PDB file of C-alpha atoms in Angstrom:
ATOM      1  CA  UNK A  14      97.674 111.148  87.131  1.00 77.00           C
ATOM      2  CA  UNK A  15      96.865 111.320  91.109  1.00 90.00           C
ATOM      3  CA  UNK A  16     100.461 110.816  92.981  1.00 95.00           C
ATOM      4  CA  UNK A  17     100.581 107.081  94.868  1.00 97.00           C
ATOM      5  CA  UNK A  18     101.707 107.024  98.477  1.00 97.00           C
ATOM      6  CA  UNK A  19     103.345 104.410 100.412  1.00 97.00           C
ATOM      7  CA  UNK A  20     101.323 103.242 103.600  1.00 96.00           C
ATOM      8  CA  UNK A  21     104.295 101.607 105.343  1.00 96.00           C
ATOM      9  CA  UNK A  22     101.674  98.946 105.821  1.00 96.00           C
ATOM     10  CA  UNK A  23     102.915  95.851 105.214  1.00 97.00           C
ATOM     11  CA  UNK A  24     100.439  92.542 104.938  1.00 97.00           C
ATOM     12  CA  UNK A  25     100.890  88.639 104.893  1.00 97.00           C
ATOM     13  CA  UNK A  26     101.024  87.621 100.787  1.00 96.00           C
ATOM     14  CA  UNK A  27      97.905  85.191 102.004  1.00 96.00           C
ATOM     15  CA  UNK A  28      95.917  88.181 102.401  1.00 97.00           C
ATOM     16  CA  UNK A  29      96.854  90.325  99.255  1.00 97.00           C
ATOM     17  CA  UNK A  30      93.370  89.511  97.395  1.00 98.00           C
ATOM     18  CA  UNK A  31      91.368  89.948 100.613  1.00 98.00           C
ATOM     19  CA  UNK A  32      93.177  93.710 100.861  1.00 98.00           C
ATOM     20  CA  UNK A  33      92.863  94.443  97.103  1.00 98.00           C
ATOM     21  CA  UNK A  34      89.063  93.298  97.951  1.00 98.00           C
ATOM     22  CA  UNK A  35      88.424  95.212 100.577  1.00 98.00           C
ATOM     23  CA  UNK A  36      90.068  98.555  99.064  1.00 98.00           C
ATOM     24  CA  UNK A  37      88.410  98.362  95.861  1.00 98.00           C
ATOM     25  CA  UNK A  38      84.713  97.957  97.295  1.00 97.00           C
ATOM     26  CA  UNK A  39      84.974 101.625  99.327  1.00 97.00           C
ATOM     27  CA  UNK A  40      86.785 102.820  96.207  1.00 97.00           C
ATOM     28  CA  UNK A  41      90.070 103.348  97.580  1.00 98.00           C
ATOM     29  CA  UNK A  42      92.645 102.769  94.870  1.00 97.00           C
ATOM     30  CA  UNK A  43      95.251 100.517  95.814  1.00 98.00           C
ATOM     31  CA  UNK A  44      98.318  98.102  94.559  1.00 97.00           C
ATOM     32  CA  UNK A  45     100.695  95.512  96.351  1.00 98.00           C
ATOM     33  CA  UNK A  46     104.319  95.648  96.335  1.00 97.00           C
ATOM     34  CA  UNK A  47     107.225  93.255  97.517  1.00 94.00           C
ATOM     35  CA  UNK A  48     108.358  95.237 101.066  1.00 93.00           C
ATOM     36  CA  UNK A  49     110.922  97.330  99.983  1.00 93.00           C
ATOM     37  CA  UNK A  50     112.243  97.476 103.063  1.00 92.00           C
ATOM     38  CA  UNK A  51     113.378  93.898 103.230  1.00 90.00           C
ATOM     39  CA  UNK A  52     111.951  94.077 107.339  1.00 92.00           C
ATOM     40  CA  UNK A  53     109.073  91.122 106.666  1.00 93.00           C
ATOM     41  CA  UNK A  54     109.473  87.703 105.289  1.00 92.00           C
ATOM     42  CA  UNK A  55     107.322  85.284 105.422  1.00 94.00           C
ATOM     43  CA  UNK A  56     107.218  81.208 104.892  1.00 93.00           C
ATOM     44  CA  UNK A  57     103.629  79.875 105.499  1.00 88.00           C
ATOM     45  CA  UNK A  58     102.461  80.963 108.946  1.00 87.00           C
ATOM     46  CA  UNK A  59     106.291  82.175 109.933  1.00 91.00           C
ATOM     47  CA  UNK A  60     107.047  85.169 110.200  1.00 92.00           C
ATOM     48  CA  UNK A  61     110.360  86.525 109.701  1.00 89.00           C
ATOM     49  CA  UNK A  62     110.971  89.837 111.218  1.00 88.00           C
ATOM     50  CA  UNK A  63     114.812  92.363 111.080  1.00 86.00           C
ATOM     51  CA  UNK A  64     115.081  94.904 113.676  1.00 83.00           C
ATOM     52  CA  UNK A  65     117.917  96.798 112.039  1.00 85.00           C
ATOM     53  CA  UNK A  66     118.232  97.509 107.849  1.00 85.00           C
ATOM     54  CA  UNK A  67     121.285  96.070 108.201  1.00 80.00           C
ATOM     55  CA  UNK A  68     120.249  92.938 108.113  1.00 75.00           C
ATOM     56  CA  UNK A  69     116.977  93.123 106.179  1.00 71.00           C
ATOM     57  CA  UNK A  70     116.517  90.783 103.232  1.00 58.00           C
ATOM     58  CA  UNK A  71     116.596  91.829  99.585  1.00 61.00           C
ATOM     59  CA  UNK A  72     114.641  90.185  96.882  1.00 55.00           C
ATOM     60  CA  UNK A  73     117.827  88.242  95.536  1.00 58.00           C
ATOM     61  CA  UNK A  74     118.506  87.146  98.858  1.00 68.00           C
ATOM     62  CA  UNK A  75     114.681  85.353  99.530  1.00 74.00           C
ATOM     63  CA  UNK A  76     115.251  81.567 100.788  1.00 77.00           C
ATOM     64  CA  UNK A  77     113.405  79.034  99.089  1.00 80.00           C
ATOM     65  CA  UNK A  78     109.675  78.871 100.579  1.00 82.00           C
ATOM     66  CA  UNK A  79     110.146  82.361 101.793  1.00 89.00           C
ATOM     67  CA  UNK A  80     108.237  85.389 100.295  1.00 91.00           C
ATOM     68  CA  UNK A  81     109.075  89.339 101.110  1.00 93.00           C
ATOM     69  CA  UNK A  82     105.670  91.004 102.793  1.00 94.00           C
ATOM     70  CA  UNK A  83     103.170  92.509 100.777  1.00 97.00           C
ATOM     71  CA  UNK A  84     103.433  96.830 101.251  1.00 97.00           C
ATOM     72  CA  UNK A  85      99.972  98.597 100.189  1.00 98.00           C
ATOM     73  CA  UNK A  86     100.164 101.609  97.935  1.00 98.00           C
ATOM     74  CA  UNK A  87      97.143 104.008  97.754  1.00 98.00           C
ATOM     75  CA  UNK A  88      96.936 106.369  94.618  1.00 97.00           C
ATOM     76  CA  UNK A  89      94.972 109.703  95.261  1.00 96.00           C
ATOM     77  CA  UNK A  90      95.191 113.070  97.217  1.00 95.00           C
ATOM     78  CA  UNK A  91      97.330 113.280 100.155  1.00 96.00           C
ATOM     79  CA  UNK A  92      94.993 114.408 102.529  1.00 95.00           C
ATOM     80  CA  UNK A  93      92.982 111.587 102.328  1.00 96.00           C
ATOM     81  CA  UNK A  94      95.450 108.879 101.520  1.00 96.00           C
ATOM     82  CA  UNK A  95      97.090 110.425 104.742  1.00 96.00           C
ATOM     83  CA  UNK A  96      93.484 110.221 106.607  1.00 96.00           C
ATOM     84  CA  UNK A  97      93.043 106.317 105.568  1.00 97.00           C
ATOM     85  CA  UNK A  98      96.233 105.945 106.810  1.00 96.00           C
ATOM     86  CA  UNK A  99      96.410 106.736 109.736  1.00 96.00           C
ATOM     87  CA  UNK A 100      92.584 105.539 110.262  1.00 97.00           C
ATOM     88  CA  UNK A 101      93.940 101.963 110.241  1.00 97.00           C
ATOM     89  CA  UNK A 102      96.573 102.542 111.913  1.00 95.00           C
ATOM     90  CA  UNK A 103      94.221 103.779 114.740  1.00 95.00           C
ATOM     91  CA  UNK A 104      92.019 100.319 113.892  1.00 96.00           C
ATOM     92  CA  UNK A 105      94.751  98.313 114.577  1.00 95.00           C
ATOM     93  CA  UNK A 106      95.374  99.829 118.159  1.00 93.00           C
ATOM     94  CA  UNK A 107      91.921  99.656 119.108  1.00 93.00           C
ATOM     95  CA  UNK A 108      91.909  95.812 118.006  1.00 94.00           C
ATOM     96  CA  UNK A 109      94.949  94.968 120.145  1.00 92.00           C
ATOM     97  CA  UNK A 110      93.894  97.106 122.815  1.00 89.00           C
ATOM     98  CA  UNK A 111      97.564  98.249 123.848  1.00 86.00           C
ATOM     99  CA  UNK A 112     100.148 100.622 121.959  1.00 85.00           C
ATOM    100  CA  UNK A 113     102.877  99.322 120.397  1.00 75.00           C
ATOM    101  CA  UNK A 114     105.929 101.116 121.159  1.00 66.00           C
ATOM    102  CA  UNK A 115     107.966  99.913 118.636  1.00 58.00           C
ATOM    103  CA  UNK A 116     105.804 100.678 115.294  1.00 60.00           C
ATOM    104  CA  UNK A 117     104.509 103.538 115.876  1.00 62.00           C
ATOM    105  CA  UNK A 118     101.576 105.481 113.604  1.00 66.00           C
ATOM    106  CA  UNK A 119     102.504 106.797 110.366  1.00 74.00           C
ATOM    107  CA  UNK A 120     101.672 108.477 107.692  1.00 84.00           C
ATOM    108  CA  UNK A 121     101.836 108.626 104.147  1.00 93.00           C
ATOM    109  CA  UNK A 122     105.033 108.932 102.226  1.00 95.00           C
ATOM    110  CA  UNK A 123     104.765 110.462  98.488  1.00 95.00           C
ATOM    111  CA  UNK A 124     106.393 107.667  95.824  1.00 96.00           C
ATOM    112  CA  UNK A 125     107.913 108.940  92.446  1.00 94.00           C
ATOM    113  CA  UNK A 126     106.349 107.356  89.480  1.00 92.00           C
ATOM    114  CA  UNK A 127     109.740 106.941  87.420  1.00 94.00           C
ATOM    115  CA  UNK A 128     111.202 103.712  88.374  1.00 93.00           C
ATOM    116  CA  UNK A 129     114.811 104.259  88.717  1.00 95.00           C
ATOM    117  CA  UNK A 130     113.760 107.352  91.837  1.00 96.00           C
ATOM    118  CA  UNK A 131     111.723 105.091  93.224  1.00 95.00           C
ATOM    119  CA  UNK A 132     114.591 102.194  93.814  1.00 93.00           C
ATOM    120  CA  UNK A 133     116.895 105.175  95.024  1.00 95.00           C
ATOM    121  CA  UNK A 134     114.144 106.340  97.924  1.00 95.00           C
ATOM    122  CA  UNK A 135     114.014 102.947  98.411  1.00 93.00           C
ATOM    123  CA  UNK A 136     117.331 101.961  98.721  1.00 91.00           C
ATOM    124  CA  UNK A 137     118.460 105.707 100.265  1.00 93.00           C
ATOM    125  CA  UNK A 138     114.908 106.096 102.672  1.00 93.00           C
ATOM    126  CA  UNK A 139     113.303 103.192 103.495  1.00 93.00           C
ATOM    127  CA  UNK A 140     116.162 100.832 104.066  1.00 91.00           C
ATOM    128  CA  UNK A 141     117.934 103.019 106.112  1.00 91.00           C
ATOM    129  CA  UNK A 142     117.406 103.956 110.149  1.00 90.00           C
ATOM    130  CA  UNK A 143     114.517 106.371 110.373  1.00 88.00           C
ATOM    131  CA  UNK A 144     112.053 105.133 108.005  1.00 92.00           C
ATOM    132  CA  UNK A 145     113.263 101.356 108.445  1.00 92.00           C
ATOM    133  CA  UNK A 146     111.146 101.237 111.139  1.00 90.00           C
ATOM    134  CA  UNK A 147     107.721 103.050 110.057  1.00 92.00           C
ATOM    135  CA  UNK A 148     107.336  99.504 107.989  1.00 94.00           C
ATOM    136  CA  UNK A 149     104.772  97.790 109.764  1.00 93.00           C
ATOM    137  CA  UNK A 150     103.055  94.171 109.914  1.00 95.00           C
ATOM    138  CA  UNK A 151     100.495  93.147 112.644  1.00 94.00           C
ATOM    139  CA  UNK A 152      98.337  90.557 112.317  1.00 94.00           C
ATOM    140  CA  UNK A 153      95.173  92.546 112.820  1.00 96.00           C
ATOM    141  CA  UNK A 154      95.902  94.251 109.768  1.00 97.00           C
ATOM    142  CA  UNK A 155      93.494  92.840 107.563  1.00 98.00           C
ATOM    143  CA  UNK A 156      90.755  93.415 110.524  1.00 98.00           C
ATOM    144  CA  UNK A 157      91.743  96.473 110.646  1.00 98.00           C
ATOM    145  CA  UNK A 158      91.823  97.250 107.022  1.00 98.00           C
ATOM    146  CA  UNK A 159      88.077  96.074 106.683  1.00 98.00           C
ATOM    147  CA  UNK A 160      87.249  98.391 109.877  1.00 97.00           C
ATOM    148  CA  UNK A 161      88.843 101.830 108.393  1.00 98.00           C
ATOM    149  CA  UNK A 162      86.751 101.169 105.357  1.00 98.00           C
ATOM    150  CA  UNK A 163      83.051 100.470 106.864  1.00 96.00           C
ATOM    151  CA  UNK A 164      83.893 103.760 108.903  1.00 97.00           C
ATOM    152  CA  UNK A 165      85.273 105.626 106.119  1.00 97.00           C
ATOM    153  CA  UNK A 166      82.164 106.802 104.324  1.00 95.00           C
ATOM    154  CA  UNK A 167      80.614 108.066 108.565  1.00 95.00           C
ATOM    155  CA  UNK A 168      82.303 110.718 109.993  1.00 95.00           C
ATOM    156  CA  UNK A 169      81.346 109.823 113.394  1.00 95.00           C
ATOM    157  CA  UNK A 170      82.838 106.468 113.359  1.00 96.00           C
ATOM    158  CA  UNK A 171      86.302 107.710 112.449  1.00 97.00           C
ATOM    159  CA  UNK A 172      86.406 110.528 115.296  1.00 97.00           C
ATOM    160  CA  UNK A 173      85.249 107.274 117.403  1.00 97.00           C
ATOM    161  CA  UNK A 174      88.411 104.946 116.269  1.00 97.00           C
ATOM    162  CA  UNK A 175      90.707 108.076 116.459  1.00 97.00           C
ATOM    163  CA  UNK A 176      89.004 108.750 119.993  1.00 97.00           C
ATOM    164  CA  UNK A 177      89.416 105.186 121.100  1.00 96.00           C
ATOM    165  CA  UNK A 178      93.050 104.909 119.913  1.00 95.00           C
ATOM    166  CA  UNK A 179      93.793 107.853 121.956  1.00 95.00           C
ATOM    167  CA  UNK A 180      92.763 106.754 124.776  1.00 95.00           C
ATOM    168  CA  UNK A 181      94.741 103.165 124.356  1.00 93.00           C
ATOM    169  CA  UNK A 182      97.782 105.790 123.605  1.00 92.00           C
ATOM    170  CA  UNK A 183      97.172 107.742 126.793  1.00 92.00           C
ATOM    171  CA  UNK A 184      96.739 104.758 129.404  1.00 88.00           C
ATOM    172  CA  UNK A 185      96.241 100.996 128.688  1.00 84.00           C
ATOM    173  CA  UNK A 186      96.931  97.719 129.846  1.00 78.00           C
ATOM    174  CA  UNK A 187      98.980  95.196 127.850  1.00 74.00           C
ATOM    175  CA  UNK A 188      98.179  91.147 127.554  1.00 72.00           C
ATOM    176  CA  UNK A 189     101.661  90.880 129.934  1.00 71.00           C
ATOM    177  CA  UNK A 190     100.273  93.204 132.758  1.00 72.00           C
ATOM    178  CA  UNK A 191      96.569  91.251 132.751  1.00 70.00           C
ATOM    179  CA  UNK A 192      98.250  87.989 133.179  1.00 71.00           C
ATOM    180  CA  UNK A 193      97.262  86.677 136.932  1.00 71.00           C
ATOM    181  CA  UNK A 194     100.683  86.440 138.282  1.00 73.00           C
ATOM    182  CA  UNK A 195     100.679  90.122 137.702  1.00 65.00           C
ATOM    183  CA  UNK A 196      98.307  90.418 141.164  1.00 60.00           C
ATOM    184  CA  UNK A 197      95.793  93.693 141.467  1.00 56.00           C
ATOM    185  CA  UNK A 198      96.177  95.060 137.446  1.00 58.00           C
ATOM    186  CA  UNK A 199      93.624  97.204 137.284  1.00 60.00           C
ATOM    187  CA  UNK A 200      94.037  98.857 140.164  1.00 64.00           C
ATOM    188  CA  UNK A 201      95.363 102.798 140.048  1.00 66.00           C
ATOM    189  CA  UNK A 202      98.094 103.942 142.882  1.00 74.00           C
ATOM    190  CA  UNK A 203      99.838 106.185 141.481  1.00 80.00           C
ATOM    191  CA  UNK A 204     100.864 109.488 143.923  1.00 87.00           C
ATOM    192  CA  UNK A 205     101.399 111.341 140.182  1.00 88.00           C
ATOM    193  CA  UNK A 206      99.017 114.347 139.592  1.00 92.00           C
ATOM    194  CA  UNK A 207     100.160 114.204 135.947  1.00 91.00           C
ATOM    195  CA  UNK A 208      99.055 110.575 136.016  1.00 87.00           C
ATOM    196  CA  UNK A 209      95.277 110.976 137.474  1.00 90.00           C
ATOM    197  CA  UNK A 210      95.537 113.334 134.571  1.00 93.00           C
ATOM    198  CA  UNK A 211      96.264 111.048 131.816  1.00 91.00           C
ATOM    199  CA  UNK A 212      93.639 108.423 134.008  1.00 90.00           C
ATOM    200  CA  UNK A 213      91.117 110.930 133.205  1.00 93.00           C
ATOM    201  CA  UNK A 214      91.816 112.097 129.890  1.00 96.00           C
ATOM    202  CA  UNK A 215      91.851 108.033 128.866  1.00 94.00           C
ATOM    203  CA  UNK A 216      88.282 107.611 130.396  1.00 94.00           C
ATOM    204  CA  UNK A 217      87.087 110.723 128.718  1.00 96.00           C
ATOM    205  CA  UNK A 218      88.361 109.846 125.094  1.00 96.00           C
ATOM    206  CA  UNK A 219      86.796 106.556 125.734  1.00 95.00           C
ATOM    207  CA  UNK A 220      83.129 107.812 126.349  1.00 95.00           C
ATOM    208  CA  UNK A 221      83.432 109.873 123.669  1.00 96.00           C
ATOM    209  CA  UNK A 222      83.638 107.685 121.350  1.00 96.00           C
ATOM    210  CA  UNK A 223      80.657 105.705 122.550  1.00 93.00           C
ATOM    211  CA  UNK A 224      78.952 108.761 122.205  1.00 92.00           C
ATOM    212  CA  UNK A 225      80.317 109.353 118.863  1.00 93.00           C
ATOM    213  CA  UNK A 226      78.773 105.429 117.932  1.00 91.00           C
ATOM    214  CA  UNK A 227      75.561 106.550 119.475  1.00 87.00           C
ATOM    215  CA  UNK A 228      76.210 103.630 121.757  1.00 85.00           C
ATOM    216  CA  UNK A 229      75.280 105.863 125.116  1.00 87.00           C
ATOM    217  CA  UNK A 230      72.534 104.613 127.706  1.00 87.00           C
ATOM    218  CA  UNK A 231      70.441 107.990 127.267  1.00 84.00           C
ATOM    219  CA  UNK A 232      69.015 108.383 130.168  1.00 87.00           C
ATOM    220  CA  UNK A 233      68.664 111.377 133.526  1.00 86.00           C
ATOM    221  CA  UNK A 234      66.686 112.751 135.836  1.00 85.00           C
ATOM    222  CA  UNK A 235      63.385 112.828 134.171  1.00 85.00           C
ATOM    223  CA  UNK A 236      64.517 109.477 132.315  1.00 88.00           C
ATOM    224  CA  UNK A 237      65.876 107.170 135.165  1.00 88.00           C
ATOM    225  CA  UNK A 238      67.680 104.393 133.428  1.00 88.00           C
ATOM    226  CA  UNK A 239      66.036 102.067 136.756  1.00 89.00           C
ATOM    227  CA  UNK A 240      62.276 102.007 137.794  1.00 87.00           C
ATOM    228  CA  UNK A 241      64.390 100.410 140.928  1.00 81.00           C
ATOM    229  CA  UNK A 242      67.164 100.939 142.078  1.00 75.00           C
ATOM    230  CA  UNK A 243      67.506  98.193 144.308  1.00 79.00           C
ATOM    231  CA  UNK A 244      65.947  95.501 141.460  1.00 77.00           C
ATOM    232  CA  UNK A 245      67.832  97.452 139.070  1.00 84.00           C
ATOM    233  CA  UNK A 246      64.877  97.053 136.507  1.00 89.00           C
ATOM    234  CA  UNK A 247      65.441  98.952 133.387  1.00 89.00           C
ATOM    235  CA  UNK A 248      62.960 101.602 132.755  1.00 90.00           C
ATOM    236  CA  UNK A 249      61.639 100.614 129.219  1.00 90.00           C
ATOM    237  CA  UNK A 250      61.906 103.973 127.547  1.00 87.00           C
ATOM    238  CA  UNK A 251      65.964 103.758 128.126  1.00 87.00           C
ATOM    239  CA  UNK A 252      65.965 100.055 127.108  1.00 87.00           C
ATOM    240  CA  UNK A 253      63.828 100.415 124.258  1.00 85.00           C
ATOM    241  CA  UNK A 254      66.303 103.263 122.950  1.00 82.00           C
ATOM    242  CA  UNK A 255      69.005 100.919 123.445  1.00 79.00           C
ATOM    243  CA  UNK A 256      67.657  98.386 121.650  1.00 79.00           C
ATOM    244  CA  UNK A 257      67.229 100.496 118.476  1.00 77.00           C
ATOM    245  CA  UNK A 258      69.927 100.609 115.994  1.00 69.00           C
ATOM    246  CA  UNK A 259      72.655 103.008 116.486  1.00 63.00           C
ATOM    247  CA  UNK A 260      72.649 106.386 114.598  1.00 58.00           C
ATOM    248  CA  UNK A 261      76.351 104.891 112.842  1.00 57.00           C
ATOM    249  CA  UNK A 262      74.646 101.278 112.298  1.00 59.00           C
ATOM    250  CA  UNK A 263      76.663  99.396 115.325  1.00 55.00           C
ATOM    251  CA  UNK A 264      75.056  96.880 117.149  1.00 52.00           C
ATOM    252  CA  UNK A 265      74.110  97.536 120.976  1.00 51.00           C
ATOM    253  CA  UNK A 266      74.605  94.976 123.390  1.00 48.00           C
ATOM    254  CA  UNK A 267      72.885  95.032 127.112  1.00 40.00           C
TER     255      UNK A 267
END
């Protein structure tokens, strides 16, 4: 019997056959829990969120209308369960475009199979400061979910969501900062070297993984991407490579 890890994933109880879905078509093997944690309840669209174990909720202790959060637990090796893992984890940055401080990416966590060890690392790990707050819900999730697993089976595609994420981690802007009483936000002044740094490195990871998707205008000196570059006509040899699928099956858009 393969050991089953806990994802620290935790999903609306709406979307538990969607998940189950989704995980059994690329063959990951998968099973929904009540959040052991206590951290997520939820009652219809509300969500019901504890910042400290402390005051999470216990199964006994559920309100009428209220349901704990749904925790995924993938059975296999560690390696990959640890790989999926942190693949939608990575999804779920590049889908809110901006890091979130507070949950940050995980990995796996092996689970004993006898039944009385698992209550104690869940009363003795996961409900207590540390691991508490590894537990995770997002409402990407499921978006996510369904994006690790159309990338898992292309290696390409993961190094471009790992790629992407990384550059969200190194420098991003949040919904807060883009908001118009904000003023200039995307403009850099910053006297840091160590921040031009970070600039670039963010830029860099970012290209890459368009290159990585095959999404790149391929084009140079003996390939202009303009027969003009003051009509800024597209030569057709670069447009008609752009308008050919990508190598990793994304769509191109001009």
């Amino acid at each position: 019997m393969m050991p089953t890890y806990c994802s620290f994933l935790v999903f609306h109880p709406d979307d538990a056959d969607l998940v189950l879905a989704i995980c059994e078509e690329v063959g990951w093997l998968a099973e929904l829990i009540d959040d052991p944690s206590g951290r997520y309840r939820f009652a219809g669209k509300a969500l019901f969120e504890s910042l400290h174990p402390e005051t999470c909720a216990r199964t006994d202790e559920i309100r009428e209308g209220e349901e704990l959060g749904k925790l995924l637990l993938l059975e296999g090796d560690y390696a990959d369960i640890d790989n999926t893992v942190l693949l939608i984890f990575a999804a779920i940055l590049i889908l809110e475009g901006f890091p979130n401080k507070y949950n940050p990416p995980s990995g796996c966590f092996e689970l004993a199979d006898d039944a009385q060890k698992r209550e104690e690392i869940f009363e003795n790990v996961f409900r207590k400061k540390g691991y508490f707050e590894k537990f995770t819900h997002r409402d990407v999730m499921p978006t996510a979910l369904a994006l690790a697993a159309k990338a898992w089976t292309d290696r390409s595609t993961i190094y471009a969501i790992h790629k992407l994420a990384d550059s969200i981690i190194t420098e991003s802007v949040s919904p807060w900062s883009m908001h118009p009483s904000q003023g200039q936000t995307f403009e850099k002044h910053s006297p840091s070297h160590a921040s031009h740094v970070g600039t670039s490195t963010a830029i860099n990871l970012a290209y890459s993984a368009i290159q990585e998707l095959g999404l790149d205008v391929k084009s140079g000196p003996k390939k202009p991407r303009w027969l003009d570059k003051d009509s800024f006509e597209w030569n057709p040899k670069v447009l008609s490579d752009l308008e050919k699928p990508s190598k990793s099956g994304w769509c191109r858009s001009i």
